[in-house]
Amino acid sequence: MARAGVTVDRLTLAAAELADQVGVEHVTVAALARHFGVKDASLYFHLKNAQELRVRIALLALAELADRVAAALAGRSGKDALVAFADAYRDYARRHPGRYAAMQIDLDPETAATSAGPRHAEMTRAILRGYRLDEPDQTDAVRMMHSTFHGFVSLERTGGFRHHPRTADASWSRALDALDAVLRNWPRPSDDTP
Amino acid sequence: MARAGVTVDRLTLAAAELADQVGVEHVTVAALARHFGVKDASLYFHLKNAQELRVRIALLALAELADRVAAALAGRSGKDALVAFADAYRDYARRHPGRYAAMQIDLDPETAATSAGPRHAEMTRAILRGYRLDEPDQTDAVRMMHSTFHGFVSLERTGGFRHHPRTADASWSRALDALDAVLRNWPRPSDDTP
DNA sequence: GGGAGTAGCCTAGCTCTCCTAGGCAAACGG
DNA sequence: CCGTTTGCCTAGGAGAGCTAGGCTACTCCC
């Protein structure tokens, strides 16, 4: 019997593409097996279980996103860098909804550490160099940036902005303006804030 | 045979509690049937399909969240109202992770219209009255607020803030400070922004 | 080039979930 | 008190996840 030539990498890539088409929750071992013209049981030679497949999609997505963000950031600084980062992030999430959704699964600590996550965090911090923030403000700012990006993209994807004529693109631009403004003038803690 | 007394409301409540315990993705018709001491096929007398169950959890969660937000907002205005809204939002998401996750599913337009979603949106707009923003700035600000809240809560839940000693609570307070600051001084569109 | 070992695939079969079809009995309305 | 509706049942099919065990086609080593 001719071998199909299945490898973990080919499996992961096919799974990621399937996820973008039908959603991560519908990425199934059986569907992948059909795609490769192979019985589903055979894939368990390459995978521990179905969950591993989703983790691998997440790791692929994290790496791809980090690459695009890095490319977008090259040679930019200040608000220019902020916008480039944000647009690359949103663009990736829109082009690859399944991959992006997979990124949200809870990775166990050691897997997360070896992922492109830390690289991603490092690049976010790099943007803030243009805004001259010290710790712990820098960490707080990184978290707020990431929250805004992820929140916006996530709400946009689930249709949260559909019930109003204002385009998501316009609101996105203004959110970045606002983010830039507040980063340039990061407020001191309020009285009741530690 | 004694009747178990299953109703759609009891079913939805049990499903929501199960979701908070084990995650929405593990809320199954079979598990609910076991909970009520009934065969799974019997539940299809009350439900169209398994998807309807998740939609009902989402609608319940939206209504509950809107209630809490309304209670938190009573008698407050300005930053006080912003913080109360945000804390009620985050508190609900943390107490009811399964219900909150269910809220993110894509409701079809007419279901969304009859949900507590519009009520929620109305309350968000009410907060902005203290900041005196006109359209379309108001819509942009609502979207940014919601993005920040949802993004933060979502990242916190998937462990995005675990890899740094800074507490999520502290970052949350500062994000609200920043949001208040930028709402009080909402930037004019930048040159390349429509 | 021939054997040994292993990588890559198979069949068979278990459990679980979702869901349909059709039936029976308890509760209720007239 | 009798018919209708309501609430549950059994039976069963399709598809997903996964395990056990077996066969075959490569690869490497002598």
Short mmCIF file of C-alpha atoms (C1' of nucleotides) in Angstrom, two decimals:
data_model
loop_
_atom_site.label_atom_id
_atom_site.label_comp_id
_atom_site.label_asym_id
_atom_site.label_seq_id
_atom_site.Cartn_x
_atom_site.Cartn_y
_atom_site.Cartn_z
CA MET A 1 0.00 0.00 0.00
CA ALA A 2 1.42 3.39 -1.00
CA ARG A 3 2.20 5.65 1.94
CA ALA A 4 0.42 8.95 2.16
CA GLY A 5 3.48 10.74 3.54
CA VAL A 6 1.82 12.29 6.53
CA THR A 7 4.05 14.28 8.88
CA VAL A 8 3.18 16.33 11.96
CA ASP A 9 3.99 19.53 10.08
CA ARG A 10 1.80 18.73 7.09
CA LEU A 11 -0.91 17.68 9.53
CA THR A 12 -0.68 20.94 11.46
CA LEU A 13 -0.77 23.05 8.32
CA ALA A 14 -3.79 21.21 6.94
CA ALA A 15 -5.51 21.53 10.32
CA ALA A 16 -4.82 25.28 10.39
CA GLU A 17 -6.28 25.73 6.95
CA LEU A 18 -9.31 23.68 7.90
CA ALA A 19 -9.70 25.79 11.04
CA ASP A 20 -9.74 28.99 8.98
CA GLN A 21 -12.41 27.53 6.74
CA VAL A 22 -14.80 25.89 9.22
CA GLY A 23 -13.66 27.05 12.67
CA VAL A 24 -11.36 25.35 15.18
CA GLU A 25 -14.22 23.61 16.94
CA HIS A 26 -14.93 21.71 13.73
CA VAL A 27 -11.36 20.61 13.14
CA THR A 28 -11.58 16.88 13.62
CA VAL A 29 -9.13 14.05 13.36
CA ALA A 30 -11.55 12.25 11.08
CA ALA A 31 -11.81 15.20 8.68
CA LEU A 32 -8.02 15.48 8.50
CA ALA A 33 -7.72 11.76 7.84
CA ARG A 34 -10.16 12.10 4.95
CA HIS A 35 -8.09 15.00 3.61
CA PHE A 36 -4.98 12.84 3.54
CA GLY A 37 -6.84 9.80 2.23
CA VAL A 38 -6.01 7.84 5.35
CA LYS A 39 -7.92 6.17 8.17
CA ASP A 40 -8.40 8.28 11.28
CA ALA A 41 -6.73 5.75 13.54
CA SER A 42 -3.55 6.17 11.53
CA LEU A 43 -3.17 9.78 12.61
CA TYR A 44 -2.75 8.70 16.21
CA PHE A 45 0.65 7.52 15.17
CA HIS A 46 1.56 11.19 14.68
CA LEU A 47 -0.63 12.74 17.37
CA LYS A 48 -1.24 11.93 21.01
CA ASN A 49 -4.86 13.06 20.81
CA ALA A 50 -7.19 15.59 19.21
CA GLN A 51 -6.26 18.28 21.74
CA GLU A 52 -2.63 18.15 20.61
CA LEU A 53 -3.84 19.10 17.14
CA ARG A 54 -5.40 22.30 18.47
CA VAL A 55 -2.32 23.13 20.50
CA ARG A 56 -0.20 22.72 17.38
CA ILE A 57 -2.47 25.06 15.43
CA ALA A 58 -2.11 27.60 18.25
CA LEU A 59 1.69 27.35 18.23
CA LEU A 60 1.78 27.72 14.45
CA ALA A 61 -0.47 30.75 14.64
CA LEU A 62 1.59 32.39 17.39
CA ALA A 63 4.76 31.93 15.34
CA GLU A 64 3.18 33.23 12.14
CA LEU A 65 1.72 36.24 13.89
CA ALA A 66 5.04 37.06 15.56
CA ASP A 67 6.72 36.92 12.14
CA ARG A 68 4.24 39.32 10.57
CA VAL A 69 4.40 41.72 13.48
CA ALA A 70 8.19 41.68 13.34
CA ALA A 71 8.11 42.47 9.62
CA ALA A 72 5.60 45.27 10.17
CA LEU A 73 7.66 46.84 12.94
CA ALA A 74 10.94 46.94 11.00
CA GLY A 75 12.25 50.49 10.79
CA ARG A 76 9.32 52.10 12.58
CA SER A 77 8.94 53.80 15.94
CA GLY A 78 6.46 55.79 18.00
CA LYS A 79 2.88 55.93 16.77
CA ASP A 80 4.01 54.62 13.40
CA ALA A 81 5.12 51.41 15.10
CA LEU A 82 1.97 51.21 17.20
CA VAL A 83 -0.27 51.42 14.14
CA ALA A 84 1.86 48.97 12.15
CA PHE A 85 1.74 46.47 15.00
CA ALA A 86 -1.98 46.86 15.47
CA ASP A 87 -2.80 46.60 11.78
CA ALA A 88 -0.64 43.51 11.35
CA TYR A 89 -2.36 41.95 14.34
CA ARG A 90 -5.87 42.71 13.13
CA ASP A 91 -5.06 41.72 9.57
CA TYR A 92 -3.80 38.34 10.69
CA ALA A 93 -6.85 37.74 12.85
CA ARG A 94 -9.16 38.55 9.96
CA ARG A 95 -7.30 36.51 7.37
CA HIS A 96 -6.99 33.54 9.70
CA PRO A 97 -10.00 33.44 12.01
CA GLY A 98 -9.54 29.76 12.84
CA ARG A 99 -5.86 30.09 13.62
CA TYR A 100 -6.59 33.18 15.70
CA ALA A 101 -9.30 31.41 17.69
CA ALA A 102 -6.92 28.52 18.32
CA MET A 103 -4.44 30.99 19.84
CA GLN A 104 -6.88 31.65 22.66
CA ILE A 105 -6.73 28.15 24.08
CA ASP A 106 -5.04 27.81 27.44
CA LEU A 107 -1.51 26.51 26.86
CA ASP A 108 0.22 24.83 29.76
CA PRO A 109 3.09 26.93 31.16
CA GLU A 110 6.01 25.05 29.62
CA THR A 111 4.42 24.89 26.18
CA ALA A 112 3.67 28.60 26.42
CA ALA A 113 7.27 29.35 27.37
CA THR A 114 8.65 27.62 24.28
CA SER A 115 6.05 29.23 22.02
CA ALA A 116 6.38 32.51 20.13
CA GLY A 117 4.43 34.15 22.97
CA PRO A 118 7.46 35.63 24.74
CA ARG A 119 8.77 36.93 21.38
CA HIS A 120 5.41 38.58 20.85
CA ALA A 121 5.49 40.17 24.30
CA GLU A 122 9.02 41.44 23.68
CA MET A 123 7.93 43.21 20.51
CA THR A 124 5.02 44.83 22.29
CA ARG A 125 7.42 46.19 24.88
CA ALA A 126 9.67 47.45 22.09
CA ILE A 127 6.90 49.71 20.85
CA LEU A 128 6.66 51.33 24.25
CA ARG A 129 10.28 52.45 24.10
CA GLY A 130 9.06 55.35 22.02
CA TYR A 131 6.75 56.37 24.84
CA ARG A 132 9.32 56.29 27.64
CA LEU A 133 7.40 54.39 30.30
CA ASP A 134 9.04 52.82 33.36
CA GLU A 135 7.91 49.75 35.27
CA PRO A 136 5.30 48.95 36.33
CA ASP A 137 3.61 51.37 33.95
CA GLN A 138 5.18 49.57 31.02
CA THR A 139 3.60 46.26 31.96
CA ASP A 140 0.26 47.90 32.55
CA ALA A 141 0.48 49.62 29.17
CA VAL A 142 1.43 46.38 27.39
CA ARG A 143 -1.58 44.69 28.95
CA MET A 144 -3.90 47.49 27.99
CA MET A 145 -2.64 47.52 24.39
CA HIS A 146 -3.03 43.79 24.05
CA SER A 147 -6.48 43.92 25.64
CA THR A 148 -7.63 46.60 23.22
CA PHE A 149 -6.32 44.78 20.17
CA HIS A 150 -7.63 41.39 21.16
CA GLY A 151 -10.93 42.76 22.42
CA PHE A 152 -11.60 44.75 19.28
CA VAL A 153 -10.70 41.93 16.91
CA SER A 154 -12.70 39.48 18.96
CA LEU A 155 -15.84 41.63 19.10
CA GLU A 156 -15.54 42.41 15.41
CA ARG A 157 -15.38 38.72 14.60
CA THR A 158 -18.43 37.77 16.65
CA GLY A 159 -20.42 40.55 15.05
CA GLY A 160 -20.48 42.98 17.95
CA PHE A 161 -20.16 45.99 15.66
CA ARG A 162 -22.81 45.00 13.16
CA HIS A 163 -25.69 46.90 14.70
CA HIS A 164 -24.44 50.37 13.85
CA PRO A 165 -23.61 52.05 10.54
CA ARG A 166 -20.21 53.29 11.75
CA THR A 167 -17.54 51.11 10.10
CA ALA A 168 -15.23 49.00 12.21
CA ASP A 169 -12.27 50.41 10.28
CA ALA A 170 -13.06 53.95 11.37
CA SER A 171 -13.51 52.98 15.01
CA TRP A 172 -10.26 51.03 14.84
CA SER A 173 -8.32 54.07 13.64
CA ARG A 174 -9.76 56.21 16.39
CA ALA A 175 -8.99 53.57 19.02
CA LEU A 176 -5.38 53.65 17.89
CA ASP A 177 -5.40 57.45 18.07
CA ALA A 178 -6.74 57.19 21.61
CA LEU A 179 -4.20 54.54 22.57
CA ASP A 180 -1.38 56.69 21.21
CA ALA A 181 -2.67 59.72 23.12
CA VAL A 182 -2.92 57.92 26.43
CA LEU A 183 0.49 56.27 26.02
CA ARG A 184 2.09 59.65 25.35
CA ASN A 185 0.47 60.97 28.50
CA TRP A 186 0.14 57.95 30.75
CA PRO A 187 -1.88 58.99 33.83
CA ARG A 188 -0.51 58.74 37.35
CA PRO A 189 -2.35 56.26 39.58
CA SER A 190 -5.62 57.59 40.97
CA ASP A 191 -6.01 57.92 44.75
CA ASP A 192 -7.64 54.56 45.26
CA THR A 193 -5.12 52.79 43.02
CA PRO A 194 -2.08 51.10 44.59
CA MET B 1 -43.51 6.87 35.56
CA ALA B 2 -42.96 9.97 37.69
CA ARG B 3 -42.21 13.08 35.69
CA ALA B 4 -38.91 14.83 36.30
CA GLY B 5 -40.45 18.25 35.80
CA VAL B 6 -37.97 19.51 33.25
CA THR B 7 -38.63 22.96 31.80
CA VAL B 8 -36.60 25.06 29.41
CA ASP B 9 -35.73 27.48 32.19
CA ARG B 10 -34.54 24.80 34.59
CA LEU B 11 -32.61 23.27 31.71
CA THR B 12 -30.93 26.55 30.85
CA LEU B 13 -30.00 27.27 34.46
CA ALA B 14 -28.50 23.82 34.94
CA ALA B 15 -26.63 24.18 31.65
CA ALA B 16 -25.24 27.55 32.75
CA GLU B 17 -24.04 26.13 36.05
CA LEU B 18 -22.47 23.18 34.25
CA ALA B 19 -20.78 25.61 31.85
CA ASP B 20 -19.24 27.53 34.75
CA GLN B 21 -17.91 24.30 36.21
CA VAL B 22 -16.55 22.49 33.16
CA GLY B 23 -16.62 25.01 30.30
CA VAL B 24 -19.26 25.62 27.62
CA GLU B 25 -17.61 23.25 25.17
CA HIS B 26 -18.28 20.41 27.60
CA VAL B 27 -21.93 21.25 28.15
CA THR B 28 -23.64 18.30 26.56
CA VAL B 29 -27.24 17.25 26.21
CA ALA B 30 -26.33 13.85 27.62
CA ALA B 31 -24.74 15.34 30.74
CA LEU B 32 -27.80 17.48 31.37
CA ALA B 33 -30.08 14.49 30.94
CA ARG B 34 -28.04 12.63 33.55
CA HIS B 35 -28.36 15.61 35.87
CA PHE B 36 -32.15 15.47 35.63
CA GLY B 37 -32.28 11.68 35.77
CA VAL B 38 -33.77 11.51 32.32
CA LYS B 39 -32.79 10.02 28.96
CA ASP B 40 -31.04 12.39 26.58
CA ALA B 41 -33.60 11.89 23.84
CA SER B 42 -36.27 13.29 26.18
CA LEU B 43 -34.61 16.70 26.25
CA TYR B 44 -35.28 17.16 22.55
CA PHE B 45 -38.86 17.66 23.54
CA HIS B 46 -37.72 20.92 25.17
CA LEU B 47 -34.83 21.81 22.86
CA LYS B 48 -34.46 21.96 19.10
CA ASN B 49 -30.83 20.90 19.25
CA ALA B 50 -27.63 21.21 21.28
CA GLN B 51 -26.81 24.59 19.76
CA GLU B 52 -30.02 26.06 21.15
CA LEU B 53 -28.77 25.14 24.60
CA ARG B 54 -25.67 27.27 24.14
CA VAL B 55 -27.68 30.15 22.73
CA ARG B 56 -29.95 30.01 25.79
CA ILE B 57 -26.94 30.10 28.10
CA ALA B 58 -25.68 33.13 26.22
CA LEU B 59 -29.04 34.93 26.49
CA LEU B 60 -29.25 34.14 30.20
CA ALA B 61 -25.72 35.45 30.73
CA LEU B 62 -26.40 38.65 28.78
CA ALA B 63 -29.50 39.33 30.86
CA GLU B 64 -27.75 38.60 34.16
CA LEU B 65 -24.78 40.76 33.24
CA ALA B 66 -27.04 43.64 32.19
CA ASP B 67 -28.82 43.40 35.56
CA ARG B 68 -25.61 43.58 37.54
CA VAL B 69 -24.25 46.42 35.47
CA ALA B 70 -27.49 48.33 35.93
CA ALA B 71 -27.31 47.82 39.69
CA ALA B 72 -23.68 48.91 39.78
CA LEU B 73 -24.38 52.06 37.78
CA ALA B 74 -27.27 53.28 39.95
CA GLY B 75 -26.54 56.71 41.30
CA ARG B 76 -23.08 57.01 39.80
CA SER B 77 -21.62 59.17 37.08
CA GLY B 78 -18.30 60.09 35.49
CA LYS B 79 -15.28 57.98 36.37
CA ASP B 80 -17.19 56.51 39.28
CA ALA B 81 -19.68 55.03 36.84
CA LEU B 82 -16.94 53.85 34.49
CA VAL B 83 -15.17 51.95 37.27
CA ALA B 84 -18.41 50.51 38.64
CA PHE B 85 -19.40 49.28 35.17
CA ALA B 86 -15.99 47.79 34.51
CA ASP B 87 -15.73 46.08 37.88
CA ALA B 88 -19.21 44.60 37.58
CA TYR B 89 -18.31 43.35 34.11
CA ARG B 90 -15.03 41.77 35.18
CA ASP B 91 -16.52 40.35 38.34
CA TYR B 92 -19.27 38.61 36.41
CA ALA B 93 -16.82 37.19 33.90
CA ARG B 94 -14.67 35.78 36.69
CA ARG B 95 -17.51 34.34 38.71
CA HIS B 96 -19.15 32.81 35.64
CA PRO B 97 -16.45 31.86 33.14
CA GLY B 98 -18.68 29.39 31.31
CA ARG B 99 -21.58 31.81 30.99
CA TYR B 100 -19.18 34.52 29.86
CA ALA B 101 -17.63 32.27 27.22
CA ALA B 102 -21.11 31.39 25.97
CA MET B 103 -21.81 35.11 25.49
CA GLN B 104 -19.14 35.20 22.78
CA ILE B 105 -21.00 32.91 20.41
CA ASP B 106 -22.31 34.48 17.26
CA LEU B 107 -26.04 35.14 17.72
CA ASP B 108 -28.16 35.55 14.64
CA PRO B 109 -29.40 39.13 14.18
CA GLU B 110 -32.99 38.71 15.36
CA THR B 111 -31.99 36.72 18.44
CA ALA B 112 -29.39 39.36 19.23
CA ALA B 113 -31.98 42.12 18.88
CA THR B 114 -34.31 40.54 21.44
CA SER B 115 -31.44 39.80 23.83
CA ALA B 116 -30.15 42.04 26.61
CA GLY B 117 -27.41 43.18 24.21
CA PRO B 118 -29.10 46.45 23.25
CA ARG B 119 -29.79 47.20 26.94
CA HIS B 120 -26.12 46.61 27.63
CA ALA B 121 -25.09 48.93 24.82
CA GLU B 122 -27.47 51.60 26.08
CA MET B 123 -25.89 51.54 29.52
CA THR B 124 -22.42 51.83 28.03
CA ARG B 125 -23.55 54.93 26.17
CA ALA B 126 -25.03 56.30 29.39
CA ILE B 127 -21.60 56.30 30.99
CA LEU B 128 -20.28 58.46 28.21
CA ARG B 129 -22.78 61.20 28.99
CA GLY B 130 -20.40 62.26 31.72
CA TYR B 131 -17.67 62.72 29.12
CA ARG B 132 -19.65 64.82 26.66
CA LEU B 133 -18.80 63.06 23.39
CA ASP B 134 -20.73 63.56 20.15
CA GLU B 135 -21.22 61.08 17.33
CA PRO B 136 -19.33 59.38 15.85
CA ASP B 137 -16.84 59.77 18.70
CA GLN B 138 -19.37 58.27 21.10
CA THR B 139 -19.68 55.07 19.09
CA ASP B 140 -15.91 54.83 18.74
CA ALA B 141 -15.50 55.32 22.48
CA VAL B 142 -18.14 52.69 23.30
CA ARG B 143 -16.34 50.23 21.06
CA MET B 144 -12.98 50.99 22.62
CA MET B 145 -14.34 50.61 26.14
CA HIS B 146 -15.99 47.32 25.34
CA SER B 147 -12.85 46.10 23.57
CA THR B 148 -10.69 46.93 26.56
CA PHE B 149 -13.01 45.25 29.04
CA HIS B 150 -13.56 42.15 26.98
CA GLY B 151 -9.95 41.91 25.91
CA PHE B 152 -8.62 42.23 29.43
CA VAL B 153 -11.03 39.73 30.93
CA SER B 154 -10.44 37.34 28.08
CA LEU B 155 -6.64 37.48 28.31
CA GLU B 156 -6.78 37.17 32.06
CA ARG B 157 -8.91 34.05 31.77
CA THR B 158 -6.63 32.31 29.27
CA GLY B 159 -3.62 33.02 31.45
CA GLY B 160 -2.07 35.81 29.41
CA PHE B 161 -0.99 37.70 32.50
CA ARG B 162 0.53 34.81 34.39
CA HIS B 163 4.10 35.28 33.23
CA HIS B 164 4.78 38.47 35.16
CA PRO B 165 4.66 39.28 38.88
CA ARG B 166 2.51 42.40 38.37
CA THR B 167 -1.02 41.53 39.51
CA ALA B 168 -3.90 41.68 37.09
CA ASP B 169 -5.84 43.78 39.61
CA ALA B 170 -3.23 46.52 39.55
CA SER B 171 -3.07 46.58 35.75
CA TRP B 172 -6.85 46.66 35.63
CA SER B 173 -7.01 49.75 37.83
CA ARG B 174 -4.47 51.53 35.72
CA ALA B 175 -6.23 50.58 32.50
CA LEU B 176 -9.38 52.20 33.91
CA ASP B 177 -7.36 55.29 34.85
CA ALA B 178 -6.06 55.41 31.29
CA LEU B 179 -9.51 54.90 29.81
CA ASP B 180 -10.92 57.69 31.97
CA ALA B 181 -8.08 59.99 30.94
CA VAL B 182 -8.54 59.39 27.24
CA LEU B 183 -12.32 59.73 27.44
CA ARG B 184 -11.97 63.09 29.20
CA ASN B 185 -9.63 64.20 26.46
CA TRP B 186 -10.74 62.28 23.38
CA PRO B 187 -8.23 62.98 20.59
CA ARG B 188 -9.22 64.51 17.30
CA PRO B 189 -8.74 62.24 14.28
CA SER B 190 -5.16 62.01 13.08
CA ASP B 191 -4.33 63.15 9.52
CA ASP B 192 -4.66 59.76 7.91
CA THR B 193 -7.90 58.99 9.76
CA PRO B 194 -11.25 59.69 8.03
"C1'" DG C 1 22.07 -7.85 -1.47
"C1'" DG C 2 19.74 -9.98 2.54
"C1'" DG C 3 17.99 -9.86 6.93
"C1'" DA C 4 16.39 -7.00 11.15
"C1'" DG C 5 14.09 -3.41 12.87
"C1'" DT C 6 10.96 0.20 12.67
"C1'" DA C 7 7.89 3.60 10.60
"C1'" DG C 8 3.46 4.03 8.55
"C1'" DC C 9 -0.59 2.38 7.64
"C1'" DC C 10 -4.53 -0.97 8.34
"C1'" DT C 11 -9.03 -3.37 10.54
"C1'" DA C 12 -11.85 -4.10 14.39
"C1'" DG C 13 -14.15 -2.40 18.01
"C1'" DC C 14 -15.18 0.31 22.19
"C1'" DT C 15 -17.44 4.65 24.19
"C1'" DC C 16 -19.66 8.91 23.77
"C1'" DT C 17 -22.44 12.49 21.66
"C1'" DC C 18 -26.27 14.22 18.75
"C1'" DC C 19 -30.48 13.38 16.97
"C1'" DT C 20 -34.90 10.95 14.81
"C1'" DA C 21 -38.91 7.93 14.92
"C1'" DG C 22 -42.39 6.04 17.13
"C1'" DG C 23 -44.82 4.61 21.43
"C1'" DC C 24 -47.04 4.84 26.02
"C1'" DA C 25 -48.76 6.88 30.13
"C1'" DA C 26 -49.71 10.74 33.25
"C1'" DA C 27 -52.01 15.11 33.61
"C1'" DC C 28 -55.59 18.05 32.22
"C1'" DG C 29 -59.58 20.36 29.93
"C1'" DG C 30 -64.27 20.03 28.57
"C1'" DC D 1 -64.85 10.40 32.38
"C1'" DC D 2 -63.00 10.52 28.05
"C1'" DG D 3 -60.07 12.48 24.59
"C1'" DT D 4 -56.05 15.47 23.91
"C1'" DT D 5 -51.87 17.13 25.06
"C1'" DT D 6 -47.58 16.83 27.50
"C1'" DG D 7 -43.65 14.50 29.13
"C1'" DC D 8 -41.13 10.86 29.11
"C1'" DC D 9 -39.66 6.30 27.17
"C1'" DT D 10 -37.04 2.59 23.93
"C1'" DA D 11 -34.58 1.73 19.83
"C1'" DG D 12 -31.29 2.91 16.81
"C1'" DG D 13 -28.21 5.36 13.26
"C1'" DA D 14 -24.36 8.45 12.20
"C1'" DG D 15 -20.13 10.39 13.41
"C1'" DA D 16 -16.30 11.53 16.63
"C1'" DG D 17 -12.38 10.05 19.76
"C1'" DC D 18 -9.40 6.59 20.85
"C1'" DT D 19 -7.11 1.69 21.76
"C1'" DA D 20 -5.29 -2.83 20.52
"C1'" DG D 21 -3.13 -5.49 17.63
"C1'" DG D 22 -1.45 -6.77 13.01
"C1'" DC D 23 0.56 -6.38 8.37
"C1'" DT D 24 3.67 -4.10 4.99
"C1'" DA D 25 7.05 -1.22 3.00
"C1'" DC D 26 10.83 1.27 3.83
"C1'" DT D 27 15.84 1.87 5.94
"C1'" DC D 28 20.00 0.64 7.70
"C1'" DC D 29 23.73 -2.37 8.68
"C1'" DC D 30 26.70 -5.98 7.76
#
